[in-house]
PDB file of C-alpha atoms in Angstrom:
ATOM      1  CA  MET M   1     -20.497-143.400 138.226  1.00 81.00           C
ATOM      2  CA  LYS M   2     -22.834-145.169 140.621  1.00 92.00           C
ATOM      3  CA  LYS M   3     -26.474-144.902 139.576  1.00 95.00           C
ATOM      4  CA  THR M   4     -29.213-143.856 141.963  1.00 96.00           C
ATOM      5  CA  ARG M   5     -31.923-146.489 142.289  1.00 96.00           C
ATOM      6  CA  VAL M   6     -35.490-145.357 141.656  1.00 95.00           C
ATOM      7  CA  ALA M   7     -38.676-147.363 142.131  1.00 94.00           C
ATOM      8  CA  VAL M   8     -41.671-146.366 140.032  1.00 95.00           C
ATOM      9  CA  LEU M   9     -44.965-147.738 141.334  1.00 94.00           C
ATOM     10  CA  PHE M  10     -47.898-147.877 138.947  1.00 95.00           C
ATOM     11  CA  GLY M  11     -51.414-149.260 138.797  1.00 94.00           C
ATOM     12  CA  GLY M  12     -53.243-149.983 142.018  1.00 93.00           C
ATOM     13  CA  MET M  13     -56.695-150.934 143.175  1.00 92.00           C
ATOM     14  CA  SER M  14     -58.365-147.545 142.780  1.00 93.00           C
ATOM     15  CA  SER M  15     -60.520-146.175 139.991  1.00 95.00           C
ATOM     16  CA  GLU M  16     -57.423-144.209 138.884  1.00 95.00           C
ATOM     17  CA  HIS M  17     -55.608-147.415 137.831  1.00 95.00           C
ATOM     18  CA  SER M  18     -55.472-146.572 134.113  1.00 94.00           C
ATOM     19  CA  VAL M  19     -54.386-142.975 134.807  1.00 96.00           C
ATOM     20  CA  SER M  20     -51.525-144.310 136.923  1.00 96.00           C
ATOM     21  CA  LEU M  21     -50.365-146.545 134.056  1.00 95.00           C
ATOM     22  CA  LEU M  22     -50.185-143.558 131.712  1.00 94.00           C
ATOM     23  CA  SER M  23     -48.455-141.358 134.284  1.00 95.00           C
ATOM     24  CA  ALA M  24     -45.808-143.963 135.122  1.00 95.00           C
ATOM     25  CA  SER M  25     -45.119-144.600 131.456  1.00 93.00           C
ATOM     26  CA  SER M  26     -44.565-140.875 130.944  1.00 93.00           C
ATOM     27  CA  VAL M  27     -42.350-140.552 134.031  1.00 94.00           C
ATOM     28  CA  ILE M  28     -40.145-143.509 133.116  1.00 94.00           C
ATOM     29  CA  SER M  29     -39.658-142.184 129.591  1.00 92.00           C
ATOM     30  CA  HIS M  30     -38.084-139.039 131.086  1.00 94.00           C
ATOM     31  CA  ILE M  31     -35.758-140.711 133.603  1.00 94.00           C
ATOM     32  CA  SER M  32     -32.128-140.801 132.465  1.00 93.00           C
ATOM     33  CA  ASP M  33     -30.760-144.345 132.091  1.00 91.00           C
ATOM     34  CA  GLU M  34     -27.284-142.912 132.584  1.00 94.00           C
ATOM     35  CA  LYS M  35     -28.057-141.515 136.046  1.00 96.00           C
ATOM     36  CA  TYR M  36     -30.739-143.852 137.379  1.00 96.00           C
ATOM     37  CA  GLU M  37     -31.414-147.561 137.720  1.00 95.00           C
ATOM     38  CA  SER M  38     -35.198-147.852 137.534  1.00 94.00           C
ATOM     39  CA  PHE M  39     -37.319-150.583 139.068  1.00 93.00           C
ATOM     40  CA  LEU M  40     -40.909-150.747 137.875  1.00 93.00           C
ATOM     41  CA  ILE M  41     -43.456-152.133 140.321  1.00 94.00           C
ATOM     42  CA  GLY M  42     -46.881-152.688 138.794  1.00 93.00           C
ATOM     43  CA  ILE M  43     -49.895-153.255 141.018  1.00 93.00           C
ATOM     44  CA  THR M  44     -52.933-155.004 139.566  1.00 92.00           C
ATOM     45  CA  GLN M  45     -56.491-153.982 140.353  1.00 91.00           C
ATOM     46  CA  LYS M  46     -56.579-157.038 142.643  1.00 90.00           C
ATOM     47  CA  GLY M  47     -53.630-155.608 144.589  1.00 90.00           C
ATOM     48  CA  GLU M  48     -50.957-158.032 143.372  1.00 90.00           C
ATOM     49  CA  GLY M  49     -47.534-156.465 142.897  1.00 91.00           C
ATOM     50  CA  TYR M  50     -45.081-157.357 140.143  1.00 92.00           C
ATOM     51  CA  LEU M  51     -41.596-156.303 139.198  1.00 93.00           C
ATOM     52  CA  TYR M  52     -42.159-155.347 135.565  1.00 91.00           C
ATOM     53  CA  GLU M  53     -39.178-155.828 133.259  1.00 90.00           C
ATOM     54  CA  GLY M  54     -40.884-155.454 129.898  1.00 87.00           C
ATOM     55  CA  ASP M  55     -41.166-152.726 127.303  1.00 85.00           C
ATOM     56  CA  THR M  56     -41.826-149.456 129.124  1.00 85.00           C
ATOM     57  CA  GLN M  57     -44.097-148.267 126.307  1.00 83.00           C
ATOM     58  CA  LYS M  58     -46.406-151.203 127.055  1.00 84.00           C
ATOM     59  CA  MET M  59     -46.811-150.136 130.689  1.00 86.00           C
ATOM     60  CA  ALA M  60     -49.650-147.820 129.723  1.00 87.00           C
ATOM     61  CA  ASP M  61     -51.653-150.767 128.370  1.00 85.00           C
ATOM     62  CA  PRO M  62     -53.717-152.559 131.052  1.00 82.00           C
ATOM     63  CA  SER M  63     -52.696-155.888 129.538  1.00 82.00           C
ATOM     64  CA  TRP M  64     -49.155-155.416 130.973  1.00 84.00           C
ATOM     65  CA  GLU M  65     -50.380-157.817 133.666  1.00 84.00           C
ATOM     66  CA  LYS M  66     -50.456-160.656 131.129  1.00 81.00           C
ATOM     67  CA  TYR M  67     -46.931-160.173 129.743  1.00 76.00           C
ATOM     68  CA  ASN M  68     -44.181-162.644 130.582  1.00 78.00           C
ATOM     69  CA  HIS M  69     -41.857-159.775 131.534  1.00 81.00           C
ATOM     70  CA  ARG M  70     -42.938-159.624 135.163  1.00 83.00           C
ATOM     71  CA  ARG M  71     -42.071-161.375 138.420  1.00 82.00           C
ATOM     72  CA  ALA M  72     -44.138-161.558 141.585  1.00 83.00           C
ATOM     73  CA  ALA M  73     -43.042-158.884 144.036  1.00 83.00           C
ATOM     74  CA  PHE M  74     -45.802-159.220 146.615  1.00 76.00           C
ATOM     75  CA  VAL M  75     -49.304-160.575 147.057  1.00 70.00           C
ATOM     76  CA  PRO M  76     -51.767-158.781 149.326  1.00 72.00           C
ATOM     77  CA  PRO M  77     -53.121-160.638 152.349  1.00 68.00           C
ATOM     78  CA  ASP M  78     -56.655-161.987 152.059  1.00 69.00           C
ATOM     79  CA  SER M  79     -59.234-159.363 152.940  1.00 52.00           C
TER      80      SER M  79
END
């Protein structure tokens, strides 16, 4: 069976950054690995985007940005 691809964005530059980390961690824990191929895109408070490939339980921790399990996805233009 072909899996549906799902992107889960978390983090961001707003004051709700930490709430987003918790919400995304909860959402991803309820997505079926059998039906969906999940891509986790974390956005730092500076606006940098990373494809996160680490432990999904560590997504809720703001230090996810420092883990080696991420690859640059995009960098915001200078403001």
